[in-house]
mmCIF file of C-alpha atoms in Angstrom:
data_model
loop_
_atom_site.group_PDB
_atom_site.id
_atom_site.type_symbol
_atom_site.label_atom_id
_atom_site.label_comp_id
_atom_site.label_asym_id
_atom_site.label_seq_id
_atom_site.Cartn_x
_atom_site.Cartn_y
_atom_site.Cartn_z
ATOM 1 C CA MET U 2 20.438 -37.606 -15.573
ATOM 2 C CA SER U 3 23.890 -36.021 -15.771
ATOM 3 C CA LYS U 4 25.342 -33.664 -13.166
ATOM 4 C CA LEU U 5 24.733 -30.691 -15.436
ATOM 5 C CA GLU U 6 21.140 -31.732 -16.131
ATOM 6 C CA ARG U 7 20.484 -32.122 -12.400
ATOM 7 C CA LEU U 8 21.876 -28.643 -11.742
ATOM 8 C CA GLU U 9 19.848 -27.083 -14.546
ATOM 9 C CA SER U 10 16.742 -28.877 -13.308
ATOM 10 C CA PHE U 11 17.357 -27.501 -9.822
ATOM 11 C CA ILE U 12 17.706 -23.984 -11.236
ATOM 12 C CA ARG U 13 14.431 -24.293 -13.139
ATOM 13 C CA THR U 14 12.454 -25.555 -10.153
ATOM 14 C CA THR U 15 13.829 -23.027 -7.668
ATOM 15 C CA ASP U 16 13.643 -20.128 -10.112
ATOM 16 C CA GLU U 17 9.848 -20.186 -9.817
ATOM 17 C CA PHE U 18 10.328 -17.383 -7.279
ATOM 18 C CA GLY U 19 10.745 -14.960 -10.146
ATOM 19 C CA ASN U 20 11.813 -14.473 -13.713
ATOM 20 C CA TRP U 21 14.945 -12.456 -12.999
ATOM 21 C CA ASN U 22 16.125 -11.981 -16.572
ATOM 22 C CA ALA U 23 12.781 -10.553 -17.680
ATOM 23 C CA TYR U 24 12.868 -7.803 -15.074
ATOM 24 C CA VAL U 25 16.514 -7.219 -14.242
ATOM 25 C CA GLY U 26 18.170 -7.950 -17.568
ATOM 26 C CA LYS U 27 21.824 -8.805 -18.034
ATOM 27 C CA ASP U 28 23.163 -5.698 -16.280
ATOM 28 C CA ARG U 29 22.968 -6.686 -12.610
ATOM 29 C CA THR U 30 24.442 -3.332 -11.528
ATOM 30 C CA LYS U 31 21.079 -1.715 -12.288
ATOM 31 C CA LEU U 32 19.240 -3.888 -9.791
ATOM 32 C CA THR U 33 16.803 -1.823 -7.713
ATOM 33 C CA ARG U 34 14.436 -2.613 -4.869
ATOM 34 C CA LYS U 35 11.486 -2.188 -7.181
ATOM 35 C CA LYS U 36 12.917 -4.619 -9.729
ATOM 36 C CA VAL U 37 13.717 -7.187 -7.040
ATOM 37 C CA LEU U 38 10.161 -7.015 -5.706
ATOM 38 C CA GLU U 39 8.629 -7.228 -9.176
ATOM 39 C CA ALA U 40 10.893 -10.106 -10.124
ATOM 40 C CA CYS U 41 9.661 -12.082 -7.131
ATOM 41 C CA SER U 42 6.103 -11.749 -8.435
ATOM 42 C CA PHE U 43 4.877 -10.495 -5.069
ATOM 43 C CA PRO U 44 1.578 -8.568 -4.971
ATOM 44 C CA ARG U 45 2.114 -4.824 -5.139
ATOM 45 C CA SER U 46 1.381 -4.374 -1.458
ATOM 46 C CA THR U 47 3.005 -2.062 1.043
ATOM 47 C CA LEU U 48 3.241 -4.988 3.431
ATOM 48 C CA TYR U 49 6.128 -6.449 1.442
ATOM 49 C CA GLN U 50 8.053 -3.273 0.840
ATOM 50 C CA THR U 51 10.310 -3.069 3.886
ATOM 51 C CA PRO U 52 14.106 -3.009 4.200
ATOM 52 C CA GLU U 53 14.017 -6.484 5.781
ATOM 53 C CA ILE U 54 12.155 -8.109 2.917
ATOM 54 C CA VAL U 55 14.323 -6.382 0.311
ATOM 55 C CA GLU U 56 17.449 -7.607 2.068
ATOM 56 C CA ARG U 57 16.201 -11.193 1.999
ATOM 57 C CA LEU U 58 15.172 -10.904 -1.637
ATOM 58 C CA ALA U 59 18.589 -9.505 -2.515
ATOM 59 C CA LEU U 60 20.124 -12.610 -0.931
ATOM 60 C CA LEU U 61 17.926 -14.789 -3.116
ATOM 61 C CA GLU U 62 18.933 -12.776 -6.188
ATOM 62 C CA SER U 63 22.568 -13.421 -5.279
ATOM 63 C CA ASP U 64 21.948 -17.164 -4.998
ATOM 64 C CA LEU U 65 20.090 -17.276 -8.300
ATOM 65 C CA LEU U 66 22.867 -15.356 -10.007
ATOM 66 C CA ARG U 67 25.481 -17.768 -8.684
ATOM 67 C CA ARG U 68 23.467 -20.693 -10.002
ATOM 68 C CA LYS U 69 23.204 -19.128 -13.444
ATOM 69 C CA VAL U 70 26.952 -18.548 -13.453
ATOM 70 C CA LEU U 71 27.480 -22.171 -12.482
ATOM 71 C CA SER U 72 25.211 -23.421 -15.244
ATOM 72 C CA ALA U 73 27.122 -21.294 -17.762
ATOM 73 C CA GLY U 74 30.440 -22.823 -16.760
ATOM 74 C CA LYS U 75 29.601 -26.240 -18.166
ATOM 75 C CA ARG U 76 33.192 -27.358 -18.472
ATOM 76 C CA ASP U 77 33.952 -26.625 -14.809
ATOM 77 C CA ILE U 78 30.756 -28.300 -13.672
ATOM 78 C CA GLU U 79 31.366 -31.414 -15.738
ATOM 79 C CA MET U 80 34.839 -31.615 -14.229
ATOM 80 C CA SER U 81 33.420 -31.430 -10.688
ATOM 81 C CA THR U 82 33.109 -34.568 -8.655
ATOM 82 C CA GLU U 83 29.732 -36.110 -7.917
ATOM 83 C CA SER U 84 29.951 -35.168 -4.226
ATOM 84 C CA GLU U 85 30.797 -31.521 -5.001
ATOM 85 C CA VAL U 86 27.738 -31.110 -7.217
ATOM 86 C CA GLU U 87 25.438 -32.832 -4.725
ATOM 87 C CA ALA U 88 26.791 -30.712 -1.862
ATOM 88 C CA ALA U 89 26.262 -27.538 -3.882
ATOM 89 C CA LEU U 90 22.685 -28.508 -4.708
ATOM 90 C CA ASP U 91 21.914 -29.402 -1.096
ATOM 91 C CA GLY U 92 23.369 -26.134 0.167
ATOM 92 C CA LEU U 93 21.461 -24.017 -2.323
ATOM 93 C CA GLY U 94 18.256 -25.919 -1.662
ATOM 94 C CA MET U 95 18.495 -25.339 2.083
ATOM 95 C CA ARG U 96 19.168 -21.629 1.583
ATOM 96 C CA VAL U 97 16.175 -21.204 -0.737
ATOM 97 C CA THR U 98 13.908 -23.126 1.663
ATOM 98 C CA SER U 99 15.162 -21.086 4.607
ATOM 99 C CA LEU U 100 14.591 -17.850 2.705
ATOM 100 C CA ARG U 101 11.058 -18.824 1.744
ATOM 101 C CA THR U 102 10.275 -19.643 5.377
ATOM 102 C CA ALA U 103 11.728 -16.330 6.538
ATOM 103 C CA ILE U 104 9.696 -14.399 3.963
ATOM 104 C CA GLY U 105 6.517 -16.251 4.938
ATOM 105 C CA ASP U 106 7.100 -15.548 8.638
ATOM 106 C CA LEU U 107 7.825 -11.891 7.928
ATOM 107 C CA HIS U 108 4.664 -11.575 5.872
ATOM 108 C CA LYS U 109 2.552 -13.034 8.695
ATOM 109 C CA THR U 110 4.166 -10.701 11.231
ATOM 110 C CA LEU U 111 3.640 -7.641 9.053
ATOM 111 C CA SER U 112 0.035 -8.603 8.343
ATOM 112 C CA VAL U 113 -0.702 -8.986 12.056
ATOM 113 C CA GLU U 114 1.026 -5.699 12.867
ATOM 114 C CA PHE U 115 -0.886 -3.869 10.148
ATOM 115 C CA ASP U 116 -4.223 -5.328 11.248
ATOM 116 C CA LYS U 117 -3.402 -4.291 14.810
ATOM 117 C CA ASP U 118 -2.624 -0.741 13.669
ATOM 118 C CA PHE U 119 -5.808 -0.675 11.627
ATOM 119 C CA GLU U 120 -7.954 -1.666 14.590
ATOM 120 C CA ILE U 121 -6.366 1.092 16.697
ATOM 121 C CA HIS U 122 -6.928 3.749 14.049
ATOM 122 C CA HIS U 123 -10.403 2.478 13.253
ATOM 123 C CA ALA U 124 -11.436 2.472 16.908
ATOM 124 C CA SER U 125 -10.118 5.993 17.406
ATOM 125 C CA VAL U 126 -12.323 7.367 14.647
ATOM 126 C CA SER U 127 -15.406 5.199 15.006
ATOM 127 C CA PRO U 128 -18.452 7.467 15.095
ATOM 128 C CA THR U 129 -20.155 7.946 18.444
ATOM 129 C CA GLU U 130 -23.205 10.093 19.053
ATOM 130 C CA LYS U 131 -21.201 12.726 20.916
ATOM 131 C CA ASP U 132 -18.952 13.144 17.869
ATOM 132 C CA VAL U 133 -21.790 13.830 15.457
ATOM 133 C CA GLN U 134 -22.336 17.485 14.567
ATOM 134 C CA LEU U 135 -25.751 18.567 13.340
ATOM 135 C CA PRO U 136 -25.911 20.327 9.979
ATOM 136 C CA LEU U 137 -27.482 23.779 9.813
ATOM 137 C CA GLY U 138 -30.537 22.316 8.117
ATOM 138 C CA SER U 139 -31.447 20.006 11.028
ATOM 139 C CA PRO U 140 -34.857 20.614 12.626
ATOM 140 C CA LYS U 141 -34.661 23.005 15.566
ATOM 141 C CA LYS U 142 -36.858 20.708 17.660
ATOM 142 C CA GLU U 143 -34.438 17.817 17.198
ATOM 143 C CA ARG U 144 -31.505 20.072 18.106
ATOM 144 C CA GLN U 145 -33.168 21.146 21.338
ATOM 145 C CA LYS U 146 -34.233 17.617 22.235
ATOM 146 C CA THR U 147 -31.061 15.644 21.618
ATOM 147 C CA GLY U 148 -28.364 17.918 20.245
ATOM 148 C CA LYS U 149 -27.326 15.014 18.036
ATOM 149 C CA VAL U 150 -28.467 12.713 15.257
ATOM 150 C CA SER U 151 -27.693 9.125 14.394
ATOM 151 C CA VAL U 152 -26.435 9.000 10.831
ATOM 152 C CA GLU U 153 -24.135 6.463 9.194
ATOM 153 C CA PRO U 154 -21.291 8.128 7.254
ATOM 154 C CA MET U 155 -21.672 7.722 3.501
ATOM 155 C CA LEU U 156 -18.220 9.130 2.754
ATOM 156 C CA ILE U 157 -14.955 8.071 4.400
ATOM 157 C CA LEU U 158 -11.874 10.196 3.727
ATOM 158 C CA ILE U 159 -8.518 8.586 4.502
ATOM 159 C CA ARG U 160 -5.544 10.937 4.761
ATOM 160 C CA GLY U 161 -1.828 10.243 5.223
ATOM 161 C CA VAL U 162 1.609 10.750 3.716
ATOM 162 C CA PRO U 163 2.800 8.441 0.900
ATOM 163 C CA GLY U 164 3.539 4.989 2.300
ATOM 164 C CA SER U 165 1.254 5.378 5.335
ATOM 165 C CA GLY U 166 -1.062 2.550 4.240
ATOM 166 C CA LYS U 167 -3.993 4.609 2.916
ATOM 167 C CA SER U 168 -4.897 2.292 0.041
ATOM 168 C CA THR U 169 -4.534 -0.857 2.144
ATOM 169 C CA LEU U 170 -6.677 0.736 4.854
ATOM 170 C CA ALA U 171 -9.300 1.738 2.286
ATOM 171 C CA ARG U 172 -9.620 -1.871 1.120
ATOM 172 C CA LYS U 173 -10.792 -2.779 4.619
ATOM 173 C CA TYR U 174 -14.086 -1.055 3.796
ATOM 174 C CA LYS U 175 -15.462 -3.885 1.675
ATOM 175 C CA ASP U 176 -18.883 -2.332 1.034
ATOM 176 C CA HIS U 177 -17.502 1.024 -0.133
ATOM 177 C CA VAL U 178 -16.464 2.180 -3.595
ATOM 178 C CA HIS U 179 -12.721 2.887 -3.331
ATOM 179 C CA LEU U 180 -11.416 5.953 -5.160
ATOM 180 C CA GLU U 181 -8.121 7.849 -5.136
ATOM 181 C CA ALA U 182 -6.404 10.328 -7.442
ATOM 182 C CA ASP U 183 -3.647 7.803 -8.257
ATOM 183 C CA MET U 184 -6.207 5.677 -10.109
ATOM 184 C CA PHE U 185 -6.277 8.359 -12.803
ATOM 185 C CA PHE U 186 -2.710 7.416 -13.768
ATOM 186 C CA LYS U 187 -3.271 3.659 -13.828
ATOM 187 C CA LYS U 188 -3.855 1.928 -17.148
ATOM 188 C CA GLY U 189 -4.527 -1.732 -16.438
ATOM 189 C CA GLU U 190 -1.677 -2.827 -14.170
ATOM 190 C CA VAL U 191 0.657 -0.049 -15.313
ATOM 191 C CA TYR U 192 1.040 3.129 -13.232
ATOM 192 C CA VAL U 193 2.599 6.171 -14.903
ATOM 193 C CA CYS U 194 2.344 9.450 -12.987
ATOM 194 C CA ASP U 195 2.447 12.756 -14.836
ATOM 195 C CA ARG U 196 2.784 15.506 -12.230
ATOM 196 C CA LYS U 197 1.491 18.080 -14.708
ATOM 197 C CA LYS U 198 -1.834 16.245 -14.677
ATOM 198 C CA LEU U 199 -2.212 16.063 -10.871
ATOM 199 C CA PRO U 200 -4.949 18.759 -10.792
ATOM 200 C CA GLU U 201 -6.826 16.816 -13.472
ATOM 201 C CA ALA U 202 -6.403 13.591 -11.464
ATOM 202 C CA HIS U 203 -7.831 15.154 -8.296
ATOM 203 C CA GLN U 204 -10.753 16.643 -10.218
ATOM 204 C CA TRP U 205 -11.455 13.205 -11.709
ATOM 205 C CA CYS U 206 -11.448 11.687 -8.204
ATOM 206 C CA LEU U 207 -13.784 14.411 -6.902
ATOM 207 C CA ASP U 208 -16.228 13.977 -9.802
ATOM 208 C CA ALA U 209 -16.201 10.170 -9.482
ATOM 209 C CA THR U 210 -16.919 10.480 -5.749
ATOM 210 C CA ASN U 211 -19.841 12.831 -6.353
ATOM 211 C CA GLU U 212 -21.297 10.524 -8.994
ATOM 212 C CA ALA U 213 -21.049 7.429 -6.763
ATOM 213 C CA LEU U 214 -22.611 9.233 -3.787
ATOM 214 C CA ALA U 215 -25.438 10.520 -5.994
ATOM 215 C CA GLN U 216 -26.175 6.892 -6.898
ATOM 216 C CA GLY U 217 -26.559 6.063 -3.202
ATOM 217 C CA LYS U 218 -23.239 4.245 -2.896
ATOM 218 C CA LYS U 219 -20.905 4.502 0.079
ATOM 219 C CA VAL U 220 -17.464 5.773 -0.880
ATOM 220 C CA VAL U 221 -13.979 5.679 0.651
ATOM 221 C CA VAL U 222 -11.410 8.112 -0.771
ATOM 222 C CA SER U 223 -7.712 7.669 0.051
ATOM 223 C CA ASN U 224 -5.601 10.711 -0.830
ATOM 224 C CA VAL U 225 -2.843 12.614 0.966
ATOM 225 C CA PHE U 226 -5.313 15.336 2.064
ATOM 226 C CA ALA U 227 -2.554 17.443 3.619
ATOM 227 C CA GLN U 228 -4.675 20.607 3.726
ATOM 228 C CA ALA U 229 -8.248 21.312 4.782
ATOM 229 C CA SER U 230 -8.821 22.943 1.393
ATOM 230 C CA GLU U 231 -8.310 19.526 -0.233
ATOM 231 C CA ILE U 232 -11.013 17.968 1.957
ATOM 232 C CA GLN U 233 -13.551 20.807 1.819
ATOM 233 C CA PRO U 234 -14.884 20.008 -1.708
ATOM 234 C CA TYR U 235 -15.765 16.482 -0.548
ATOM 235 C CA VAL U 236 -17.479 17.816 2.585
ATOM 236 C CA ASP U 237 -19.432 20.288 0.462
ATOM 237 C CA PHE U 238 -21.240 17.422 -1.272
ATOM 238 C CA GLY U 239 -23.423 17.413 1.845
ATOM 239 C CA TYR U 240 -23.229 13.728 2.777
ATOM 240 C CA PRO U 241 -22.375 12.354 6.248
ATOM 241 C CA TRP U 242 -18.606 11.892 6.319
ATOM 242 C CA LYS U 243 -15.797 10.570 8.484
ATOM 243 C CA LEU U 244 -12.092 11.438 8.494
ATOM 244 C CA VAL U 245 -9.565 8.640 9.094
ATOM 245 C CA GLU U 246 -5.836 9.052 9.645
ATOM 246 C CA ALA U 247 -3.424 6.446 8.211
ATOM 247 C CA ALA U 248 -0.209 6.569 10.204
ATOM 248 C CA GLY U 249 1.771 3.536 9.026
ATOM 249 C CA ARG U 250 5.404 3.787 7.923
ATOM 250 C CA TRP U 251 5.635 1.530 4.885
ATOM 251 C CA MET U 252 7.525 2.124 1.655
ATOM 252 C CA SER U 253 5.645 4.201 -0.925
ATOM 253 C CA THR U 254 4.356 2.018 -3.773
ATOM 254 C CA HIS U 255 4.952 4.851 -6.238
ATOM 255 C CA ASP U 256 8.597 5.492 -5.365
ATOM 256 C CA VAL U 257 8.005 8.907 -3.782
ATOM 257 C CA PRO U 258 11.418 10.226 -2.607
ATOM 258 C CA GLU U 259 11.989 9.829 1.133
ATOM 259 C CA GLU U 260 12.950 13.500 1.454
ATOM 260 C CA THR U 261 9.555 14.477 0.007
ATOM 261 C CA ILE U 262 7.768 12.262 2.532
ATOM 262 C CA GLU U 263 9.816 13.643 5.443
ATOM 263 C CA ARG U 264 9.075 17.190 4.307
ATOM 264 C CA LEU U 265 5.364 16.374 4.378
ATOM 265 C CA ARG U 266 5.637 14.840 7.846
ATOM 266 C CA SER U 267 7.424 17.913 9.215
ATOM 267 C CA THR U 268 4.521 20.195 8.238
ATOM 268 C CA TRP U 269 1.730 17.665 8.774
ATOM 269 C CA LEU U 270 -1.447 19.012 10.382
ATOM 270 C CA SER U 271 -3.228 16.875 12.957
ATOM 271 C CA ARG U 272 -6.747 15.630 12.336
ATOM 272 C CA ALA U 273 -8.021 18.125 14.944
ATOM 273 C CA GLN U 274 -6.320 21.020 13.129
ATOM 274 C CA ILE U 275 -7.806 19.917 9.823
ATOM 275 C CA ILE U 276 -11.311 19.627 11.289
ATOM 276 C CA ASN U 277 -11.062 23.102 12.832
ATOM 277 C CA GLU U 278 -10.348 24.582 9.400
ATOM 278 C CA ILE U 279 -13.158 22.757 7.607
ATOM 279 C CA ASN U 280 -16.620 24.252 7.357
ATOM 280 C CA VAL U 281 -18.117 21.277 9.212
ATOM 281 C CA HIS U 282 -21.626 22.752 9.204
ATOM 282 C CA SER U 283 -21.989 21.908 5.538
ATOM 283 C CA SER U 284 -22.730 18.281 6.470
ATOM 284 C CA VAL U 285 -22.824 15.792 9.292
ATOM 285 C CA SER U 286 -19.289 14.831 10.269
ATOM 286 C CA PHE U 287 -17.924 11.935 12.299
ATOM 287 C CA THR U 288 -14.554 12.657 13.873
ATOM 288 C CA SER U 289 -12.660 11.553 16.932
ATOM 289 C CA ARG U 290 -11.756 14.159 19.476
ATOM 290 C CA GLU U 291 -7.999 14.336 20.011
#
């Protein structure tokens, strides 16, 4: 195998990390975080979308670009000495290996941190008998005797700003049907948001939730739920419900501008404030007391 063939073989084997040309194209000046992440064929998970991971992926993109430039300069490569080519291959190989290790370690760390956060949030909103409020229709005798009822929530509502980990948190509830307004804009693996259709998307989510609950299924809904008025229609279905707060700080998977997210955070109502504004007597509710 010639020096050029060895170099091209190296490029092919190490380029398994992503098909850069398919996503980025020839104009490298248009490289974005989203394109880098997509090119690396990583799952579309908030766990990967951090400045640290993007920085490491950008380094890999730089290495891959240099290798493609090298392979294009056949004359220069053929004129290189055997030792120069071998040294270049060794150096690139070590950098790619090191980068893969770093990405793997970062993924493990982020996964552990997220699971830890989830357990904290989950524990803080786990239903206890003292947190259960009786609906108006509960028998008077039962009210006088216990002042509480033991009911498992059928409906879990997860609220949080974009990038707070709502969808990832929702997937923790394995035995629940997961619904969110964003699903309205997803066709297969492609997500295209049309802000003009947001009311239609939320109505679709509400109707789908009602239908699933009517079939006896447990449902988890992950939407922003910034206002009590957005939660009230779900409460009005009359099923036992629980409100969960997602408070992570990951990158939004739908490229919501940071200024929009910060504006939401600045006016964000606490779970206690939301609960106080909801007509909780329309159903049994499970909430943590803050």
